[in-house]
PDB file of C-alpha atoms in Angstrom:
ATOM      1  CA  MET A1077      98.363  84.430 117.684  1.00  0.00           C
ATOM      2  CA  LEU A1078      96.621  86.336 115.019  1.00  0.00           C
ATOM      3  CA  ILE A1079      95.645  89.325 117.427  1.00  0.00           C
ATOM      4  CA  ALA A1080      99.382  89.988 118.058  1.00  0.00           C
ATOM      5  CA  ALA A1081     100.050  89.881 113.997  1.00  0.00           C
ATOM      6  CA  VAL A1082      97.448  92.275 112.993  1.00  0.00           C
ATOM      7  CA  SER A1083      98.161  94.448 116.040  1.00  0.00           C
ATOM      8  CA  GLU A1084     101.700  94.520 114.850  1.00  0.00           C
ATOM      9  CA  MET A1085     100.692  95.841 111.503  1.00  0.00           C
ATOM     10  CA  ALA A1086      98.399  98.411 112.822  1.00  0.00           C
ATOM     11  CA  VAL A1087     101.114  99.832 115.364  1.00  0.00           C
ATOM     12  CA  LEU A1088     103.801  99.813 112.392  1.00  0.00           C
ATOM     13  CA  ARG A1089     101.239 101.403 110.127  1.00  0.00           C
ATOM     14  CA  ALA A1090     100.739 104.223 112.963  1.00  0.00           C
ATOM     15  CA  LEU A1091     104.225 104.656 113.638  1.00  0.00           C
ATOM     16  CA  GLN A1092     104.959 105.155 109.882  1.00  0.00           C
ATOM     17  CA  LEU A1093     102.497 107.679 109.480  1.00  0.00           C
ATOM     18  CA  ALA A1094     103.723 109.424 112.267  1.00  0.00           C
ATOM     19  CA  GLY A1095     107.280 109.311 111.077  1.00  0.00           C
ATOM     20  CA  ASN A1096     106.574 110.711 107.646  1.00  0.00           C
ATOM     21  CA  ARG A1097     104.572 113.496 109.661  1.00  0.00           C
ATOM     22  CA  ILE A1098     107.464 113.961 111.860  1.00  0.00           C
ATOM     23  CA  ILE A1099     109.914 114.496 108.859  1.00  0.00           C
ATOM     24  CA  GLY A1100     107.499 116.657 107.449  1.00  0.00           C
ATOM     25  CA  ALA A1101     107.024 118.984 110.400  1.00  0.00           C
ATOM     26  CA  ARG A1102     110.991 119.242 110.630  1.00  0.00           C
ATOM     27  CA  GLY A1103     111.426 120.798 107.188  1.00  0.00           C
ATOM     28  CA  ARG A1104     114.262 119.715 104.679  1.00  0.00           C
ATOM     29  CA  SER A1105     116.852 120.465 107.145  1.00  0.00           C
ATOM     30  CA  VAL A1106     116.808 117.303 108.957  1.00  0.00           C
ATOM     31  CA  ARG A1107     115.750 114.966 105.841  1.00  0.00           C
ATOM     32  CA  GLY A1108     119.427 114.505 104.648  1.00  0.00           C
ATOM     33  CA  PRO A1109     120.707 113.193 108.270  1.00  0.00           C
ATOM     34  CA  VAL A1110     117.742 110.870 108.778  1.00  0.00           C
ATOM     35  CA  LYS A1111     117.533 109.782 104.941  1.00  0.00           C
ATOM     36  CA  SER A1112     118.389 105.962 105.749  1.00  0.00           C
ATOM     37  CA  VAL A1113     116.097 106.019 108.811  1.00  0.00           C
ATOM     38  CA  GLU A1114     112.598 104.106 107.884  1.00  0.00           C
ATOM     39  CA  PRO A1115     109.625 106.199 108.723  1.00  0.00           C
ATOM     40  CA  TRP A1116     108.419 103.690 111.516  1.00  0.00           C
ATOM     41  CA  SER A1117     111.529 104.692 113.397  1.00  0.00           C
ATOM     42  CA  MET A1118     111.872 108.258 112.895  1.00  0.00           C
ATOM     43  CA  HIS A1119     110.923 108.938 116.601  1.00  0.00           C
ATOM     44  CA  VAL A1120     113.887 107.181 117.586  1.00  0.00           C
ATOM     45  CA  HIS A1121     116.061 109.963 115.873  1.00  0.00           C
ATOM     46  CA  LEU A1122     113.640 113.026 116.268  1.00  0.00           C
ATOM     47  CA  ARG A1123     112.185 113.815 119.349  1.00  0.00           C
ATOM     48  CA  VAL A1124     108.280 113.710 119.546  1.00  0.00           C
ATOM     49  CA  GLU A1125     106.646 116.050 122.242  1.00  0.00           C
ATOM     50  CA  GLU A1126     103.274 114.986 123.867  1.00  0.00           C
ATOM     51  CA  GLN A1127     101.433 117.721 122.430  1.00  0.00           C
ATOM     52  CA  GLN A1128     102.553 116.539 118.935  1.00  0.00           C
ATOM     53  CA  LEU A1129     100.905 113.317 119.299  1.00  0.00           C
ATOM     54  CA  ASP A1130      97.201 114.097 118.449  1.00  0.00           C
ATOM     55  CA  VAL A1131      98.672 115.613 114.857  1.00  0.00           C
ATOM     56  CA  PHE A1132     101.066 113.124 114.079  1.00  0.00           C
ATOM     57  CA  LEU A1133      98.703 110.035 114.754  1.00  0.00           C
ATOM     58  CA  LYS A1134      95.512 111.824 112.832  1.00  0.00           C
ATOM     59  CA  ASP A1135      93.891 109.059 111.335  1.00  0.00           C
ATOM     60  CA  ALA A1136      96.458 106.304 112.292  1.00  0.00           C
ATOM     61  CA  TRP A1137      93.789 103.975 113.420  1.00  0.00           C
ATOM     62  CA  GLN A1138      91.257 104.300 110.524  1.00  0.00           C
ATOM     63  CA  ILE A1139      91.982 101.023 108.877  1.00  0.00           C
ATOM     64  CA  PRO A1140      91.593  98.969 112.075  1.00  0.00           C
ATOM     65  CA  ILE A1141      88.414 100.941 113.079  1.00  0.00           C
ATOM     66  CA  ALA A1142      86.733 100.137 109.546  1.00  0.00           C
ATOM     67  CA  ALA A1143      88.022  96.475 110.215  1.00  0.00           C
ATOM     68  CA  GLY A1144      86.166  96.502 113.439  1.00  0.00           C
ATOM     69  CA  PHE A1145      88.848  96.250 115.790  1.00  0.00           C
ATOM     70  CA  PRO A1146      87.513  96.561 119.508  1.00  0.00           C
ATOM     71  CA  ASP A1147      87.596  99.731 121.369  1.00  0.00           C
ATOM     72  CA  GLU A1148      89.827  98.036 124.161  1.00  0.00           C
ATOM     73  CA  LEU A1149      92.302  96.797 121.496  1.00  0.00           C
ATOM     74  CA  LEU A1150      92.495 100.217 119.730  1.00  0.00           C
ATOM     75  CA  ASP A1151      93.262 101.973 123.136  1.00  0.00           C
ATOM     76  CA  ALA A1152      95.592  99.699 124.084  1.00  0.00           C
ATOM     77  CA  LEU A1153      97.297  99.991 120.626  1.00  0.00           C
ATOM     78  CA  ASP A1154      97.296 103.812 120.540  1.00  0.00           C
ATOM     79  CA  LEU A1155      98.715 104.284 124.232  1.00  0.00           C
ATOM     80  CA  HIS A1156     101.469 101.599 123.005  1.00  0.00           C
ATOM     81  CA  THR A1157     102.243 103.753 120.215  1.00  0.00           C
ATOM     82  CA  ARG A1158     102.076 106.994 121.897  1.00  0.00           C
ATOM     83  CA  THR A1159     104.333 105.679 124.536  1.00  0.00           C
ATOM     84  CA  LEU A1160     107.047 104.702 121.935  1.00  0.00           C
ATOM     85  CA  LEU A1161     106.883 108.004 120.188  1.00  0.00           C
ATOM     86  CA  THR A1162     107.343 110.142 123.415  1.00  0.00           C
ATOM     87  CA  ALA A1163     109.767 107.804 124.603  1.00  0.00           C
ATOM     88  CA  GLY A1164     111.801 107.713 121.639  1.00  0.00           C
ATOM     89  CA  VAL A1165     111.786 103.833 121.713  1.00  0.00           C
ATOM     90  CA  GLU A1166     112.048 101.466 118.882  1.00  0.00           C
ATOM     91  CA  PHE A1167     109.231  99.191 118.246  1.00  0.00           C
ATOM     92  CA  TYR A1168     109.784  95.355 119.455  1.00  0.00           C
ATOM     93  CA  ARG A1169     107.200  92.657 118.871  1.00  0.00           C
ATOM     94  CA  ASP A1170     107.752  91.277 122.357  1.00  0.00           C
ATOM     95  CA  ASP A1171     106.939  94.662 124.020  1.00  0.00           C
ATOM     96  CA  LEU A1172     103.800  94.876 122.017  1.00  0.00           C
ATOM     97  CA  ARG A1173     102.895  91.226 122.980  1.00  0.00           C
ATOM     98  CA  ARG A1174     103.350  92.334 126.760  1.00  0.00           C
ATOM     99  CA  THR A1175     100.904  95.131 126.423  1.00  0.00           C
ATOM    100  CA  LEU A1176      98.415  92.807 124.567  1.00  0.00           C
ATOM    101  CA  SER A1177      98.757  90.467 127.607  1.00  0.00           C
ATOM    102  CA  ARG A1178      97.944  92.887 129.881  1.00  0.00           C
ATOM    103  CA  LEU A1179      94.401  93.265 128.425  1.00  0.00           C
ATOM    104  CA  PRO A1180      91.906  91.958 130.896  1.00  0.00           C
ATOM    105  CA  GLN A1181      90.813  89.481 128.259  1.00  0.00           C
ATOM    106  CA  GLN A1182      91.746  88.876 124.631  1.00  0.00           C
ATOM    107  CA  PRO A1183      89.126  90.992 122.334  1.00  0.00           C
ATOM    108  CA  PRO A1184      87.796  88.775 119.659  1.00  0.00           C
ATOM    109  CA  LEU A1185      88.658  90.398 116.519  1.00  0.00           C
ATOM    110  CA  PRO A1186      85.526  90.957 113.993  1.00  0.00           C
ATOM    111  CA  TRP A1187      86.394  87.924 111.674  1.00  0.00           C
ATOM    112  CA  GLU A1188      86.773  85.571 114.772  1.00  0.00           C
ATOM    113  CA  SER A1189      83.336  86.390 115.810  1.00  0.00           C
ATOM    114  CA  VAL A1190      81.260  83.973 114.023  1.00  0.00           C
ATOM    115  CA  ASP A1191      77.474  84.231 114.855  1.00  0.00           C
ATOM    116  CA  SER A1192      75.623  81.207 115.283  1.00  0.00           C
TER     117      SER A1192
END
């Protein structure tokens, strides 16, 4: 399922960007203890508050937007990512696939829409 693969890459990139910003916002004192943590998992170890989400996810969806992801897919991916960040839950493919399966219909990706 191509939509799941590209969605996974988009969410992991957003989590990675947020993770780098989380560690940057906390300063040097926390860098040592989380040195071995991958940026896309930082939220599991360092709490993220809801009011921080917009800052941590700023421009996180620019590549999918530029690639032409449909708005309904972007909204679902953003909500999924925000939920992971605030809940401190690790990313799992199966969870993302469940999120995607809840969309009313599977939105076509730009490169799948071939005009006749």
